[in-house]
Amino acid sequence: MTLRISEIFYSLQGEGRLAGVPSVFIRLAGCDLRCLWCDTPYALRAEQGQALSLEQIMDQISAFDCSHIVVTGGEPLLAPELPTLLQELKNRNKHITLETSATQYRPVIADLVSISPKLAHSIPHTGPYAEFAPIHKTRRLNLEAIQHFMDHHDYQFKFVVGSRADLEEVDQILAKLRNVNRDRIMLMPQARTRQQHRTAGPLVAQLCLEKDFRYCPRLHVELWGNRRGK
Ligand code: SF4
């Protein structure tokens, strides 16, 4: 059994309620979406990743004395072998954060499911993924899948927000979900560079204050800019 791995690296978790926690990141290659502003274009297609066995992955992560593992992508839920990977991590007593767009539901072993539903501004109307726009549109939101993750896991939401107009869609999504804990809703600036992060941050912070949502900075962008493996 092998998994297509884009990269494995050690860094600080940059986003969400565990921001700042030293973590090993396992980035799976392959994604079912093509966000206009995707910040990991090198992980969009499974064949961009290296085929690694479970043993090879465990060897790599054991090089770091670290209890927190972030399984991310791409979209990790696409990998049929994901449950085996998560089980193996749990056998090693790791704290697992699974980062996903939740375009589908699968039962998973994870201590925290970090859900980043993709808003309409993610649709790639122009640019290199324009051909993919119709598919992206139909796939980007799966409220039933999101609800399943909320019902069965500790979770957080990270909404990437580019402008005030995005808030209306956030409200519409939350209104369709049951038992939403507002403490777990975070708004995150749409930013791939330090400059974009600093420009967008104050607006998103203001929106958080108005709506009583948590502000989610992108610590890794602020510390290292748009650097791969950070
Ligand atoms: S879901 Fe993530 S990896 Fe996939 S296209 Fe969007 S930003 Fe990129």
Tab-separated table of C-alpha atoms and ligand atoms in Angstrom:
chain	number	residue	atom	x	y	z
A	1	MET	CA	0.000	0.000	0.000
A	2	THR	CA	1.296	3.438	-0.870
A	3	LEU	CA	-0.006	6.963	-0.501
A	4	ARG	CA	0.733	9.857	-2.814
A	5	ILE	CA	2.592	12.312	-0.637
A	6	SER	CA	3.312	15.855	-1.717
A	7	GLU	CA	5.543	16.688	1.248
A	8	ILE	CA	6.283	15.917	4.875
A	9	PHE	CA	7.716	18.724	6.957
A	10	TYR	CA	8.031	20.052	10.486
A	11	SER	CA	6.748	23.519	11.252
A	12	LEU	CA	4.372	25.481	13.456
A	13	GLN	CA	0.683	25.009	12.840
A	14	GLY	CA	-0.158	28.333	11.228
A	15	GLU	CA	-3.941	28.366	11.404
A	16	GLY	CA	-6.831	27.585	13.697
A	17	ARG	CA	-7.028	27.044	17.422
A	18	LEU	CA	-3.749	25.091	17.505
A	19	ALA	CA	-1.839	27.891	15.797
A	20	GLY	CA	1.707	28.013	17.105
A	21	VAL	CA	1.892	24.312	18.042
A	22	PRO	CA	4.949	22.524	16.579
A	23	SER	CA	3.564	19.905	14.209
A	24	VAL	CA	4.603	17.466	11.532
A	25	PHE	CA	2.638	18.059	8.343
A	26	ILE	CA	1.794	15.211	6.006
A	27	ARG	CA	0.493	16.728	2.779
A	28	LEU	CA	-1.337	14.291	0.540
A	29	ALA	CA	-1.366	14.991	-3.174
A	30	GLY	CA	-4.667	15.214	-5.066
A	31	CYS	CA	-7.632	17.556	-4.765
A	32	ASP	CA	-11.180	17.528	-6.110
A	33	LEU	CA	-11.354	21.333	-6.210
A	34	ARG	CA	-9.408	24.073	-7.989
A	35	CYS	CA	-9.705	27.212	-5.895
A	36	LEU	CA	-8.911	30.408	-7.770
A	37	TRP	CA	-6.392	31.357	-5.100
A	38	CYS	CA	-5.072	27.889	-4.252
A	39	ASP	CA	-1.872	28.210	-2.212
A	40	THR	CA	-0.696	24.616	-2.804
A	41	PRO	CA	-0.864	24.169	-6.590
A	42	TYR	CA	1.899	21.565	-6.337
A	43	ALA	CA	-0.516	19.250	-4.472
A	44	LEU	CA	-3.516	19.372	-6.780
A	45	ARG	CA	-2.945	16.172	-8.712
A	46	ALA	CA	-2.226	12.813	-7.088
A	47	GLU	CA	0.515	12.053	-9.609
A	48	GLN	CA	2.402	15.143	-8.413
A	49	GLY	CA	3.031	13.279	-5.177
A	50	GLN	CA	5.612	10.645	-4.405
A	51	ALA	CA	4.274	7.144	-3.761
A	52	LEU	CA	5.353	6.291	-0.204
A	53	SER	CA	4.539	3.228	1.840
A	54	LEU	CA	3.105	3.563	5.316
A	55	GLU	CA	6.476	2.473	6.674
A	56	GLN	CA	8.324	5.153	4.738
A	57	ILE	CA	5.896	7.801	5.983
A	58	MET	CA	6.291	6.639	9.590
A	59	ASP	CA	10.061	6.635	9.204
A	60	GLN	CA	9.982	10.227	8.034
A	61	ILE	CA	7.728	11.492	10.798
A	62	SER	CA	9.673	9.634	13.485
A	63	ALA	CA	12.648	11.858	12.641
A	64	PHE	CA	10.802	14.577	14.544
A	65	ASP	CA	10.126	14.354	18.263
A	66	CYS	CA	6.623	15.725	17.875
A	67	SER	CA	3.200	14.582	19.097
A	68	HIS	CA	1.055	16.746	16.803
A	69	ILE	CA	0.448	15.619	13.241
A	70	VAL	CA	-1.473	17.629	10.662
A	71	VAL	CA	-2.806	15.609	7.749
A	72	THR	CA	-3.539	18.023	4.953
A	73	GLY	CA	-3.604	18.379	1.179
A	74	GLY	CA	-4.736	18.747	-1.492
A	75	GLU	CA	-7.771	16.957	-0.144
A	76	PRO	CA	-6.773	14.062	2.125
A	77	LEU	CA	-10.241	12.477	2.038
A	78	LEU	CA	-9.665	11.480	-1.583
A	79	ALA	CA	-7.006	8.935	-0.639
A	80	PRO	CA	-8.523	5.464	-0.171
A	81	GLU	CA	-5.648	4.622	2.186
A	82	LEU	CA	-6.353	7.574	4.511
A	83	PRO	CA	-8.061	5.496	7.261
A	84	THR	CA	-5.014	3.210	7.472
A	85	LEU	CA	-2.679	6.185	7.763
A	86	LEU	CA	-4.799	7.776	10.494
A	87	GLN	CA	-5.056	4.486	12.395
A	88	GLU	CA	-1.279	4.060	12.285
A	89	LEU	CA	-0.778	7.599	13.598
A	90	LYS	CA	-3.242	6.957	16.404
A	91	ASN	CA	-1.454	3.687	17.254
A	92	ARG	CA	1.587	5.889	17.830
A	93	ASN	CA	-0.426	8.098	20.147
A	94	LYS	CA	-0.280	11.159	17.929
A	95	HIS	CA	-2.677	14.086	18.124
A	96	ILE	CA	-4.208	14.230	14.656
A	97	THR	CA	-5.617	17.290	12.952
A	98	LEU	CA	-7.281	16.501	9.649
A	99	GLU	CA	-7.581	19.519	7.347
A	100	THR	CA	-10.327	19.199	4.743
A	101	SER	CA	-12.789	21.070	2.557
A	102	ALA	CA	-15.345	18.387	3.527
A	103	THR	CA	-16.622	17.889	0.002
A	104	GLN	CA	-17.364	14.313	1.085
A	105	TYR	CA	-17.801	12.502	4.379
A	106	ARG	CA	-15.809	9.493	5.455
A	107	PRO	CA	-15.519	8.143	8.987
A	108	VAL	CA	-12.048	9.127	10.167
A	109	ILE	CA	-9.876	8.904	13.245
A	110	ALA	CA	-8.949	12.480	14.100
A	111	ASP	CA	-8.717	14.544	17.251
A	112	LEU	CA	-9.673	17.693	15.383
A	113	VAL	CA	-11.320	18.029	11.989
A	114	SER	CA	-10.467	21.422	10.571
A	115	ILE	CA	-13.103	22.231	7.970
A	116	SER	CA	-12.528	24.907	5.373
A	117	PRO	CA	-15.701	25.169	3.282
A	118	LYS	CA	-15.026	26.937	0.024
A	119	LEU	CA	-17.073	30.074	-0.640
A	120	ALA	CA	-18.184	31.330	-4.063
A	121	HIS	CA	-15.118	33.556	-4.428
A	122	SER	CA	-13.024	30.377	-4.721
A	123	ILE	CA	-14.585	29.527	-8.110
A	124	PRO	CA	-11.840	29.796	-10.758
A	125	HIS	CA	-13.706	31.922	-13.306
A	126	THR	CA	-10.373	32.963	-14.768
A	127	GLY	CA	-6.802	31.752	-14.610
A	128	PRO	CA	-5.190	28.349	-15.065
A	129	TYR	CA	-8.095	26.392	-13.543
A	130	ALA	CA	-10.914	28.149	-15.481
A	131	GLU	CA	-11.876	24.951	-17.285
A	132	PHE	CA	-12.516	23.355	-13.931
A	133	ALA	CA	-14.969	26.077	-12.795
A	134	PRO	CA	-18.226	24.138	-13.468
A	135	ILE	CA	-16.972	21.096	-11.555
A	136	HIS	CA	-15.611	23.229	-8.742
A	137	LYS	CA	-19.002	24.956	-8.471
A	138	THR	CA	-20.937	21.729	-8.046
A	139	ARG	CA	-18.446	20.148	-5.638
A	140	ARG	CA	-17.334	22.969	-3.400
A	141	LEU	CA	-20.068	22.743	-0.739
A	142	ASN	CA	-21.454	19.527	0.692
A	143	LEU	CA	-23.490	20.559	3.713
A	144	GLU	CA	-24.456	16.997	4.554
A	145	ALA	CA	-20.797	15.989	4.737
A	146	ILE	CA	-19.965	19.030	6.844
A	147	GLN	CA	-22.811	18.208	9.223
A	148	HIS	CA	-21.559	14.635	9.601
A	149	PHE	CA	-18.103	15.856	10.569
A	150	MET	CA	-19.643	18.283	13.064
A	151	ASP	CA	-21.792	15.560	14.585
A	152	HIS	CA	-19.019	13.004	14.943
A	153	HIS	CA	-15.852	14.972	15.668
A	154	ASP	CA	-14.294	17.823	17.483
A	155	TYR	CA	-14.190	20.423	14.735
A	156	GLN	CA	-13.357	23.958	13.736
A	157	PHE	CA	-14.342	26.008	10.723
A	158	LYS	CA	-11.881	28.173	8.844
A	159	PHE	CA	-13.629	30.344	6.291
A	160	VAL	CA	-11.286	32.091	3.897
A	161	VAL	CA	-12.705	35.606	3.559
A	162	GLY	CA	-11.728	38.100	0.877
A	163	SER	CA	-14.335	40.803	1.348
A	164	ARG	CA	-17.365	41.863	3.383
A	165	ALA	CA	-19.620	40.312	0.738
A	166	ASP	CA	-18.386	36.817	1.702
A	167	LEU	CA	-20.034	37.105	5.115
A	168	GLU	CA	-23.502	36.727	3.671
A	169	GLU	CA	-22.562	33.309	2.314
A	170	VAL	CA	-20.962	32.321	5.631
A	171	ASP	CA	-24.238	33.182	7.387
A	172	GLN	CA	-26.254	31.232	4.814
A	173	ILE	CA	-24.092	28.143	5.284
A	174	LEU	CA	-24.224	28.297	9.077
A	175	ALA	CA	-28.010	28.764	9.001
A	176	LYS	CA	-28.344	25.436	7.195
A	177	LEU	CA	-26.268	23.512	9.753
A	178	ARG	CA	-27.474	22.174	13.113
A	179	ASN	CA	-25.898	22.787	16.524
A	180	VAL	CA	-23.237	25.195	15.347
A	181	ASN	CA	-20.886	26.249	18.125
A	182	ARG	CA	-19.936	29.829	17.277
A	183	ASP	CA	-16.687	29.512	19.245
A	184	ARG	CA	-15.482	27.182	16.518
A	185	ILE	CA	-16.146	29.533	13.618
A	186	MET	CA	-13.089	31.370	12.377
A	187	LEU	CA	-12.591	33.854	9.584
A	188	MET	CA	-9.207	33.836	7.917
A	189	PRO	CA	-7.833	36.451	5.511
A	190	GLN	CA	-7.446	35.377	1.898
A	191	ALA	CA	-3.712	35.883	1.578
A	192	ARG	CA	-0.781	34.044	0.099
A	193	THR	CA	1.853	36.635	0.838
A	194	ARG	CA	2.830	38.586	3.930
A	195	GLN	CA	1.757	41.802	2.214
A	196	GLN	CA	-1.683	40.419	1.304
A	197	HIS	CA	-2.059	39.101	4.861
A	198	ARG	CA	-1.318	42.504	6.340
A	199	THR	CA	-3.655	44.249	3.921
A	200	ALA	CA	-6.587	41.855	4.345
A	201	GLY	CA	-6.139	41.187	8.084
A	202	PRO	CA	-7.655	44.390	9.516
A	203	LEU	CA	-10.838	44.067	7.424
A	204	VAL	CA	-11.322	40.422	8.457
A	205	ALA	CA	-10.619	41.346	12.091
A	206	GLN	CA	-13.296	44.039	11.872
A	207	LEU	CA	-15.786	41.537	10.426
A	208	CYS	CA	-15.016	39.127	13.290
A	209	LEU	CA	-15.774	41.850	15.814
A	210	GLU	CA	-19.056	42.703	14.117
A	211	LYS	CA	-20.204	39.089	13.851
A	212	ASP	CA	-18.694	37.594	17.019
A	213	PHE	CA	-16.501	35.136	15.101
A	214	ARG	CA	-12.914	34.231	15.940
A	215	TYR	CA	-10.126	35.772	13.916
A	216	CYS	CA	-7.737	33.257	12.412
A	217	PRO	CA	-4.359	34.642	11.390
A	218	ARG	CA	-2.059	32.772	9.023
A	219	LEU	CA	0.977	32.588	11.210
A	220	HIS	CA	3.133	30.744	8.664
A	221	VAL	CA	2.460	33.432	6.028
A	222	GLU	CA	3.372	36.162	8.491
A	223	LEU	CA	6.552	34.368	9.628
A	224	TRP	CA	7.821	32.919	6.369
A	225	GLY	CA	5.757	34.382	3.524
A	226	ASN	CA	4.732	32.045	0.752
A	227	ARG	CA	7.405	29.409	1.332
A	228	ARG	CA	6.819	25.755	0.603
A	229	GLY	CA	7.465	23.386	3.517
A	230	LYS	CA	6.626	26.045	6.135
B	1	SF4	S1	-9.162	22.840	-1.597
B	1	SF4	FE1	-7.126	23.491	-0.954
B	1	SF4	S2	-5.692	22.303	-2.222
B	1	SF4	FE2	-7.716	22.127	-3.171
B	1	SF4	S3	-7.739	23.757	-4.705
B	1	SF4	FE3	-8.661	24.607	-2.849
B	1	SF4	S4	-6.962	25.598	-1.755
B	1	SF4	FE4	-6.051	24.210	-3.313
